[in-house]
Amino acid sequence: MSDLEAARAAKERVRAEFGDRDGIVGVGLVRVPDGHGVRVNLRTADDAHDLPDTVDGVPVRTVVVGTVQPRA
C-alpha cells in the first residue's frame, strides 16, 4: 500500500532521475488499487525502457500519450 506522501516523494525521485529523457512528456500521480502511484506519460512505448516498476515501494505506471503540444 502506498500513501499519498510516499507517492509524492517517489514522483520527485522519478522526475529527478528520469524526467530529462526525451521520450518522457510528464510525471504525475495516479490512484492504484492499493493507494497511490506515480504515472509517467510517454511519447512512445519504446520510451519505457529502463523505467522501474516501483520506486521506494511505490508503483510506477506508464501511459503512452504521444507528443504533447501547447494549445494555441
GROMACS .gro file of N, CA, C and O in nm:
model
  288
    1MET      N    1   0.084  -0.118   0.000
    1MET     CA    2   0.000   0.000   0.000
    1MET      C    3   0.088   0.124   0.000
    1MET      O    4   0.183   0.133   0.075
    2SER      N    5   0.057   0.219  -0.085
    2SER     CA    6   0.133   0.343  -0.095
    2SER      C    7   0.046   0.462  -0.059
    2SER      O    8  -0.056   0.487  -0.122
    3ASP      N    9   0.088   0.534   0.045
    3ASP     CA   10   0.010   0.653   0.080
    3ASP      C   11   0.051   0.770  -0.009
    3ASP      O   12   0.147   0.763  -0.085
    4LEU      N   13  -0.023   0.878   0.001
    4LEU     CA   14  -0.003   0.992  -0.086
    4LEU      C   15   0.134   1.056  -0.067
    4LEU      O   16   0.200   1.094  -0.165
    5GLU      N   17   0.180   1.066   0.055
    5GLU     CA   18   0.311   1.127   0.080
    5GLU      C   19   0.424   1.045   0.019
    5GLU      O   20   0.518   1.100  -0.038
    6ALA      N   21   0.415   0.913   0.030
    6ALA     CA   22   0.518   0.826  -0.031
    6ALA      C   23   0.515   0.840  -0.183
    6ALA      O   24   0.620   0.842  -0.248
    7ALA      N   25   0.394   0.850  -0.240
    7ALA     CA   26   0.382   0.865  -0.384
    7ALA      C   27   0.440   0.999  -0.430
    7ALA      O   28   0.506   1.007  -0.534
    8ARG      N   29   0.417   1.104  -0.353
    8ARG     CA   30   0.474   1.235  -0.388
    8ARG      C   31   0.626   1.231  -0.386
    8ARG      O   32   0.692   1.288  -0.474
    9ALA      N   33   0.683   1.167  -0.286
    9ALA     CA   34   0.829   1.155  -0.278
    9ALA      C   35   0.883   1.073  -0.394
    9ALA      O   36   0.985   1.107  -0.454
   10ALA      N   37   0.814   0.964  -0.428
   10ALA     CA   38   0.857   0.879  -0.540
   10ALA      C   39   0.847   0.955  -0.671
   10ALA      O   40   0.932   0.942  -0.759
   11LYS      N   41   0.744   1.037  -0.685
   11LYS     CA   42   0.726   1.119  -0.806
   11LYS      C   43   0.845   1.212  -0.824
   11LYS      O   44   0.899   1.225  -0.935
   12GLU      N   45   0.887   1.277  -0.718
   12GLU     CA   46   1.002   1.368  -0.727
   12GLU      C   47   1.130   1.292  -0.761
   12GLU      O   48   1.213   1.340  -0.837
   13ARG      N   49   1.144   1.172  -0.708
   13ARG     CA   50   1.262   1.090  -0.740
   13ARG      C   51   1.260   1.048  -0.886
   13ARG      O   52   1.363   1.055  -0.955
   14VAL      N   53   1.145   1.006  -0.937
   14VAL     CA   54   1.132   0.969  -1.079
   14VAL      C   55   1.163   1.090  -1.166
   14VAL      O   56   1.237   1.080  -1.264
   15ARG      N   57   1.109   1.204  -1.131
   15ARG     CA   58   1.132   1.327  -1.208
   15ARG      C   59   1.281   1.363  -1.209
   15ARG      O   60   1.337   1.399  -1.312
   16ALA      N   61   1.347   1.350  -1.095
   16ALA     CA   62   1.489   1.384  -1.085
   16ALA      C   63   1.576   1.286  -1.164
   16ALA      O   64   1.674   1.326  -1.228
   17GLU      N   65   1.544   1.158  -1.159
   17GLU     CA   66   1.628   1.057  -1.221
   17GLU      C   67   1.597   1.033  -1.369
   17GLU      O   68   1.686   0.998  -1.446
   18PHE      N   69   1.473   1.051  -1.410
   18PHE     CA   70   1.433   1.015  -1.546
   18PHE      C   71   1.365   1.129  -1.623
   18PHE      O   72   1.344   1.117  -1.744
   19GLY      N   73   1.328   1.237  -1.557
   19GLY     CA   74   1.248   1.341  -1.618
   19GLY      C   75   1.311   1.413  -1.736
   19GLY      O   76   1.240   1.473  -1.816
   20ASP      N   77   1.442   1.406  -1.748
   20ASP     CA   78   1.507   1.475  -1.859
   20ASP      C   79   1.516   1.390  -1.985
   20ASP      O   80   1.568   1.436  -2.086
   21ARG      N   81   1.466   1.269  -1.980
   21ARG     CA   82   1.465   1.185  -2.101
   21ARG      C   83   1.374   1.245  -2.206
   21ARG      O   84   1.266   1.296  -2.175
   22ASP      N   85   1.415   1.235  -2.330
   22ASP     CA   86   1.341   1.294  -2.441
   22ASP      C   87   1.200   1.237  -2.453
   22ASP      O   88   1.107   1.309  -2.484
   23GLY      N   89   1.180   1.109  -2.429
   23GLY     CA   90   1.050   1.046  -2.451
   23GLY      C   91   0.952   1.060  -2.337
   23GLY      O   92   0.836   1.023  -2.348
   24ILE      N   93   0.995   1.115  -2.223
   24ILE     CA   94   0.905   1.135  -2.111
   24ILE      C   95   0.845   1.275  -2.122
   24ILE      O   96   0.916   1.374  -2.123
   25VAL      N   97   0.713   1.280  -2.132
   25VAL     CA   98   0.646   1.408  -2.153
   25VAL      C   99   0.573   1.456  -2.028
   25VAL      O  100   0.518   1.566  -2.028
   26GLY      N  101   0.572   1.376  -1.922
   26GLY     CA  102   0.508   1.419  -1.798
   26GLY      C  103   0.521   1.315  -1.689
   26GLY      O  104   0.532   1.196  -1.716
   27VAL      N  105   0.522   1.362  -1.564
   27VAL     CA  106   0.527   1.274  -1.448
   27VAL      C  107   0.424   1.327  -1.349
   27VAL      O  108   0.421   1.446  -1.319
   28GLY      N  109   0.338   1.238  -1.302
   28GLY     CA  110   0.234   1.279  -1.208
   28GLY      C  111   0.198   1.167  -1.113
   28GLY      O  112   0.270   1.069  -1.100
   29LEU      N  113   0.086   1.183  -1.047
   29LEU     CA  114   0.036   1.084  -0.952
   29LEU      C  115  -0.087   1.015  -1.009
   29LEU      O  116  -0.159   1.073  -1.091
   30VAL      N  117  -0.110   0.893  -0.966
   30VAL     CA  118  -0.225   0.816  -1.011
   30VAL      C  119  -0.275   0.729  -0.896
   30VAL      O  120  -0.197   0.686  -0.811
   31ARG      N  121  -0.405   0.708  -0.892
   31ARG     CA  122  -0.460   0.613  -0.794
   31ARG      C  123  -0.439   0.471  -0.846
   31ARG      O  124  -0.458   0.445  -0.965
   32VAL      N  125  -0.401   0.385  -0.756
   32VAL     CA  126  -0.385   0.242  -0.786
   32VAL      C  127  -0.469   0.166  -0.683
   32VAL      O  128  -0.511   0.224  -0.583
   33PRO      N  129  -0.495   0.038  -0.706
   33PRO     CA  130  -0.581  -0.036  -0.612
   33PRO      C  131  -0.537  -0.028  -0.466
   33PRO      O  132  -0.622  -0.028  -0.376
   34ASP      N  133  -0.407  -0.019  -0.441
   34ASP     CA  134  -0.358  -0.017  -0.303
   34ASP      C  135  -0.325   0.123  -0.252
   34ASP      O  136  -0.254   0.136  -0.154
   35GLY      N  137  -0.368   0.227  -0.320
   35GLY     CA  138  -0.339   0.362  -0.273
   35GLY      C  139  -0.304   0.456  -0.387
   35GLY      O  140  -0.386   0.485  -0.472
   36HIS      N  141  -0.177   0.500  -0.390
   36HIS     CA  142  -0.132   0.596  -0.491
   36HIS      C  143  -0.003   0.547  -0.556
   36HIS      O  144   0.073   0.472  -0.496
   37GLY      N  145   0.019   0.593  -0.678
   37GLY     CA  146   0.140   0.558  -0.751
   37GLY      C  147   0.186   0.676  -0.834
   37GLY      O  148   0.130   0.785  -0.830
   38VAL      N  149   0.291   0.652  -0.910
   38VAL     CA  150   0.348   0.752  -0.999
   38VAL      C  151   0.308   0.716  -1.142
   38VAL      O  152   0.317   0.600  -1.182
   39ARG      N  153   0.264   0.816  -1.217
   39ARG     CA  154   0.230   0.796  -1.358
   39ARG      C  155   0.334   0.869  -1.442
   39ARG      O  156   0.361   0.987  -1.420
   40VAL      N  157   0.390   0.796  -1.538
   40VAL     CA  158   0.487   0.855  -1.631
   40VAL      C  159   0.424   0.854  -1.769
   40VAL      O  160   0.391   0.748  -1.823
   41ASN      N  161   0.404   0.972  -1.826
   41ASN     CA  162   0.348   0.986  -1.959
   41ASN      C  163   0.461   0.981  -2.061
   41ASN      O  164   0.561   1.053  -2.047
   42LEU      N  165   0.444   0.896  -2.162
   42LEU     CA  166   0.548   0.871  -2.261
   42LEU      C  167   0.503   0.910  -2.401
   42LEU      O  168   0.384   0.903  -2.433
   43ARG      N  169   0.601   0.946  -2.483
   43ARG     CA  170   0.572   0.975  -2.623
   43ARG      C  171   0.542   0.846  -2.699
   43ARG      O  172   0.447   0.839  -2.776
   44THR      N  173   0.624   0.740  -2.679
   44THR     CA  174   0.603   0.610  -2.744
   44THR      C  175   0.627   0.500  -2.642
   44THR      O  176   0.690   0.522  -2.539
   45ALA      N  177   0.582   0.380  -2.673
   45ALA     CA  178   0.603   0.265  -2.584
   45ALA      C  179   0.751   0.234  -2.568
   45ALA      O  180   0.794   0.187  -2.462
   46ASP      N  181   0.830   0.260  -2.670
   46ASP     CA  182   0.975   0.235  -2.663
   46ASP      C  183   1.043   0.322  -2.558
   46ASP      O  184   1.151   0.288  -2.509
   47ASP      N  185   0.982   0.433  -2.521
   47ASP     CA  186   1.041   0.523  -2.423
   47ASP      C  187   1.034   0.469  -2.280
   47ASP      O  188   1.090   0.528  -2.189
   48ALA      N  189   0.966   0.358  -2.260
   48ALA     CA  190   0.952   0.299  -2.127
   48ALA      C  191   1.075   0.218  -2.085
   48ALA      O  192   1.082   0.175  -1.970
   49HIS      N  193   1.171   0.198  -2.175
   49HIS     CA  194   1.286   0.115  -2.140
   49HIS      C  195   1.359   0.170  -2.018
   49HIS      O  196   1.371   0.290  -1.999
   50ASP      N  197   1.400   0.080  -1.933
   50ASP     CA  198   1.476   0.109  -1.811
   50ASP      C  199   1.399   0.182  -1.702
   50ASP      O  200   1.458   0.219  -1.602
   51LEU      N  201   1.271   0.208  -1.720
   51LEU     CA  202   1.194   0.268  -1.611
   51LEU      C  203   1.161   0.158  -1.510
   51LEU      O  204   1.123   0.047  -1.548
   52PRO      N  205   1.172   0.187  -1.382
   52PRO     CA  206   1.143   0.085  -1.282
   52PRO      C  207   0.992   0.061  -1.268
   52PRO      O  208   0.910   0.148  -1.302
   53ASP      N  209   0.955  -0.057  -1.219
   53ASP     CA  210   0.815  -0.088  -1.190
   53ASP      C  211   0.770  -0.024  -1.059
   53ASP      O  212   0.652   0.002  -1.039
   54THR      N  213   0.866  -0.004  -0.968
   54THR     CA  214   0.839   0.060  -0.840
   54THR      C  215   0.955   0.151  -0.803
   54THR      O  216   1.069   0.128  -0.847
   55VAL      N  217   0.927   0.250  -0.722
   55VAL     CA  218   1.030   0.337  -0.665
   55VAL      C  219   0.999   0.348  -0.516
   55VAL      O  220   0.891   0.394  -0.478
   56ASP      N  221   1.091   0.300  -0.434
   56ASP     CA  222   1.072   0.301  -0.288
   56ASP      C  223   0.940   0.239  -0.247
   56ASP      O  224   0.870   0.289  -0.158
   57GLY      N  225   0.902   0.131  -0.317
   57GLY     CA  226   0.779   0.060  -0.285
   57GLY      C  227   0.653   0.118  -0.347
   57GLY      O  228   0.544   0.064  -0.330
   58VAL      N  229   0.666   0.229  -0.419
   58VAL     CA  230   0.551   0.293  -0.483
   58VAL      C  231   0.544   0.247  -0.628
   58VAL      O  232   0.644   0.253  -0.700
   59PRO      N  233   0.428   0.199  -0.674
   59PRO     CA  234   0.418   0.151  -0.812
   59PRO      C  235   0.433   0.265  -0.913
   59PRO      O  236   0.388   0.377  -0.890
   60VAL      N  237   0.498   0.233  -1.025
   60VAL     CA  238   0.516   0.326  -1.135
   60VAL      C  239   0.437   0.273  -1.253
   60VAL      O  240   0.457   0.159  -1.297
   61ARG      N  241   0.344   0.353  -1.305
   61ARG     CA  242   0.263   0.317  -1.420
   61ARG      C  243   0.305   0.403  -1.538
   61ARG      O  244   0.326   0.523  -1.523
   62THR      N  245   0.315   0.343  -1.655
   62THR     CA  246   0.349   0.418  -1.775
   62THR      C  247   0.228   0.422  -1.868
   62THR      O  248   0.153   0.325  -1.878
   63VAL      N  249   0.210   0.536  -1.934
   63VAL     CA  250   0.098   0.555  -2.026
   63VAL      C  251   0.152   0.627  -2.149
   63VAL      O  252   0.217   0.731  -2.137
   64VAL      N  253   0.127   0.570  -2.266
   64VAL     CA  254   0.168   0.635  -2.390
   64VAL      C  255   0.063   0.739  -2.426
   64VAL      O  256  -0.054   0.706  -2.448
   65VAL      N  257   0.104   0.866  -2.429
   65VAL     CA  258   0.011   0.976  -2.459
   65VAL      C  259   0.048   1.047  -2.589
   65VAL      O  260  -0.027   1.133  -2.635
   66GLY      N  261   0.163   1.014  -2.647
   66GLY     CA  262   0.206   1.079  -2.769
   66GLY      C  263   0.277   1.210  -2.740
   66GLY      O  264   0.314   1.240  -2.628
   67THR      N  265   0.292   1.288  -2.843
   67THR     CA  266   0.360   1.417  -2.831
   67THR      C  267   0.264   1.518  -2.769
   67THR      O  268   0.149   1.531  -2.812
   68VAL      N  269   0.313   1.588  -2.670
   68VAL     CA  270   0.233   1.690  -2.604
   68VAL      C  271   0.271   1.826  -2.661
   68VAL      O  272   0.388   1.861  -2.668
   69GLN      N  273   0.171   1.902  -2.702
   69GLN     CA  274   0.193   2.034  -2.759
   69GLN      C  275   0.104   2.135  -2.688
   69GLN      O  276  -0.009   2.103  -2.654
   70PRO      N  277   0.155   2.256  -2.670
   70PRO     CA  278   0.071   2.357  -2.605
   70PRO      C  279  -0.046   2.397  -2.696
   70PRO      O  280  -0.036   2.391  -2.817
   71ARG      N  281  -0.155   2.432  -2.633
   71ARG     CA  282  -0.271   2.479  -2.709
   71ARG      C  283  -0.244   2.618  -2.763
   71ARG      O  284  -0.179   2.699  -2.698
   72ALA      N  285  -0.298   2.643  -2.878
   72ALA     CA  286  -0.279   2.777  -2.940
   72ALA      C  287  -0.379   2.875  -2.887
   72ALA      O  288  -0.481   2.847  -2.838
   0.00000   0.00000   0.00000
